[in-house]
Short mmCIF file of C-alpha atoms in Angstrom, two decimals:
data_model
loop_
_atom_site.label_atom_id
_atom_site.label_comp_id
_atom_site.label_asym_id
_atom_site.label_seq_id
_atom_site.Cartn_x
_atom_site.Cartn_y
_atom_site.Cartn_z
CA UNK A 119 -2.87 32.28 72.27
CA UNK A 120 -3.14 30.78 76.09
CA UNK A 121 -3.33 27.17 75.53
CA UNK A 122 0.45 27.21 73.83
CA UNK A 123 1.08 28.81 77.00
CA UNK A 124 0.23 26.54 79.28
CA UNK A 125 1.73 23.80 77.09
CA UNK A 126 5.00 25.41 76.79
CA UNK A 127 5.15 25.84 80.48
CA UNK A 128 4.01 22.04 81.54
CA UNK A 129 7.42 20.41 78.68
CA UNK A 130 9.41 22.96 80.44
CA UNK A 131 8.51 22.80 83.94
CA UNK A 132 9.18 18.77 83.24
CA UNK A 133 12.35 18.42 81.59
CA UNK A 134 13.87 19.10 84.68
CA UNK A 135 15.84 21.98 84.07
CA UNK A 136 15.33 24.66 86.63
CA UNK A 137 13.01 27.18 84.86
CA UNK A 138 11.02 30.36 86.94
CA UNK A 139 8.47 32.38 86.82
CA UNK A 140 8.62 35.99 87.18
CA UNK A 141 5.30 37.12 88.69
CA UNK A 142 4.96 40.16 90.62
CA UNK A 143 7.14 42.94 91.49
CA UNK A 144 10.10 41.52 92.20
CA UNK A 145 9.52 40.92 87.82
CA UNK A 146 11.20 42.65 85.02
CA UNK A 147 10.53 41.40 82.37
CA UNK A 148 7.79 39.86 80.75
CA UNK A 149 5.84 41.52 84.49
CA UNK A 150 3.41 43.48 81.87
CA UNK A 151 2.07 40.89 79.07
CA UNK A 152 1.64 37.92 82.06
CA UNK A 153 -1.03 40.88 83.98
CA UNK A 154 -3.10 40.34 80.46
CA UNK A 155 -3.69 36.69 80.81
CA UNK A 156 -6.60 34.46 81.36
CA UNK A 157 -6.44 34.30 85.46
CA UNK A 158 -7.03 30.09 83.67
CA UNK A 159 -3.68 29.83 82.16
CA UNK A 160 -1.70 32.40 84.91
CA UNK A 161 -3.54 28.89 87.71
CA UNK A 162 -2.49 26.46 85.16
CA UNK A 163 1.55 28.90 83.88
CA UNK A 164 1.62 28.56 88.15
CA UNK A 165 0.84 24.64 89.12
CA UNK A 166 2.38 23.50 86.67
CA UNK A 167 5.50 26.41 88.02
CA UNK A 168 4.48 24.52 91.92
CA UNK A 169 5.13 21.15 90.17
CA UNK A 170 8.78 21.06 89.34
CA UNK A 171 9.46 22.20 93.03
CA UNK A 172 7.21 18.97 94.76
CA UNK A 173 7.60 15.94 92.27
CA UNK A 174 10.89 13.98 93.57
CA UNK A 175 10.83 12.44 89.79
CA UNK A 176 11.11 16.13 87.81
CA UNK A 177 14.56 17.09 90.14
CA UNK A 178 17.17 17.80 87.90
CA UNK A 179 20.21 15.78 88.88
CA UNK A 180 17.71 12.37 87.81
CA UNK A 181 17.59 11.00 83.94
CA UNK A 182 15.33 11.35 81.46
CA UNK A 183 14.87 9.75 78.10
CA UNK A 184 12.08 10.13 75.38
CA UNK A 185 9.94 7.41 74.73
CA UNK A 186 8.09 7.04 71.29
CA UNK A 187 4.96 7.89 71.22
CA UNK A 188 1.94 6.96 68.41
CA UNK A 189 2.80 9.25 65.78
CA UNK A 190 5.90 11.71 66.94
CA UNK A 191 4.87 14.60 64.76
CA UNK A 192 1.93 14.78 67.15
CA UNK A 193 2.38 13.65 70.32
CA UNK A 194 5.40 14.13 73.10
CA UNK A 195 6.15 12.16 75.89
CA UNK A 196 9.36 10.77 77.74
CA UNK A 197 10.30 9.50 80.88
CA UNK A 198 12.28 11.46 83.64
CA UNK A 199 13.16 9.98 87.34
CA UNK A 200 14.75 11.11 90.23
CA UNK A 201 18.43 10.04 91.49
CA UNK A 202 17.14 7.26 93.02
CA UNK A 203 15.65 6.06 89.82
CA UNK A 204 12.70 5.35 91.99
CA UNK A 205 10.37 8.57 91.61
CA UNK A 206 8.28 8.27 87.93
CA UNK A 207 6.84 10.83 85.60
CA UNK A 208 6.20 9.84 82.45
CA UNK A 209 5.06 13.90 81.15
CA UNK A 210 2.46 13.14 77.74
CA UNK A 211 1.59 16.34 75.53
CA UNK A 212 -1.28 15.69 72.89
CA UNK A 213 -0.52 18.95 69.79
CA UNK A 214 -2.38 17.65 68.01
CA UNK A 215 -6.39 19.76 67.55
CA UNK A 216 -8.35 16.88 68.10
CA UNK A 217 -8.42 13.76 71.26
CA UNK A 218 -6.89 11.33 70.67
CA UNK A 219 -6.09 8.20 73.05
CA UNK A 220 -2.09 8.06 72.32
CA UNK A 221 -0.28 5.00 72.09
CA UNK A 222 3.40 4.81 74.14
CA UNK A 223 5.54 2.66 74.15
CA UNK A 224 7.12 2.13 77.40
CA UNK A 225 8.63 -1.28 76.82
CA UNK A 226 12.34 0.21 77.94
CA UNK A 227 11.78 1.18 81.71
CA UNK A 228 11.06 -1.30 82.97
CA UNK A 229 7.08 -1.62 84.08
CA UNK A 230 5.17 -5.10 83.53
CA UNK A 231 2.59 -5.61 82.36
CA UNK A 232 -1.10 -5.00 84.09
CA UNK A 233 -3.15 -2.11 85.22
CA UNK A 234 -1.14 0.72 87.42
CA UNK A 235 -2.88 3.24 89.08
CA UNK A 236 -0.98 7.42 88.01
CA UNK A 237 -1.62 9.72 89.32
CA UNK A 238 -2.33 12.89 87.13
CA UNK A 239 -0.80 15.48 88.99
CA UNK A 240 -0.97 18.26 86.03
CA UNK A 241 -4.85 17.33 86.30
CA UNK A 242 -5.27 16.57 89.63
CA UNK A 243 -6.76 12.82 88.78
CA UNK A 244 -6.60 9.22 89.80
CA UNK A 245 -6.04 7.14 86.29
CA UNK A 246 -5.75 3.55 85.49
CA UNK A 247 -4.29 2.68 82.29
CA UNK A 248 -3.09 -0.70 81.41
CA UNK A 249 0.73 -1.29 80.47
CA UNK A 250 0.87 -4.89 77.60
CA UNK A 251 3.50 -5.44 75.76
CA UNK A 252 5.07 -2.64 76.84
CA UNK A 253 2.48 -0.46 75.54
CA UNK A 254 0.64 2.38 77.29
CA UNK A 255 -2.37 3.73 76.32
CA UNK A 256 -2.80 7.77 77.84
CA UNK A 257 -6.57 9.32 76.15
CA UNK A 258 -6.08 12.78 75.80
CA UNK A 259 -8.19 15.50 74.68
CA UNK A 260 -7.50 17.87 72.56
CA UNK A 261 -4.08 20.84 72.74
CA UNK A 262 -2.99 18.94 76.47
CA UNK A 263 -1.52 17.61 78.82
CA UNK A 264 -0.68 15.45 81.16
CA UNK A 265 2.11 13.95 83.95
CA UNK A 266 1.50 11.07 84.98
CA UNK A 267 3.16 9.89 88.39
CA UNK A 268 3.36 6.13 89.65
CA UNK A 269 1.62 5.40 92.49
#
């Protein structure tokens, strides 16, 4: 489905691995398939690839570690930092077919308790999230993703 393609692109581009999107006259594999994708899906996928290059925390030379969620069978999250450790991103994926509030254990990531304003780069919005006892609760729509950036 188109939603699965969006989630896949968001995951690949947020892990810190180098990923490329070949679309247009220079593409050799897949360009005929991508031509029939919905424009909204193409825009979201292109945005994921664009963010990969513009957000320092997603730099391949940085570190990445998985964090536990309230249900690792339905949700996935990790913390990605740039090489300096100062720029932090928390990609969050809801693979369930329901809207959920996902609890993510960030206890070992150096966060302190309190309200933190994150920028959700995938959805281009500010979101206030409470960190309590090393856990953040992130509201998520069904089959969706967020890229939470500190600050």
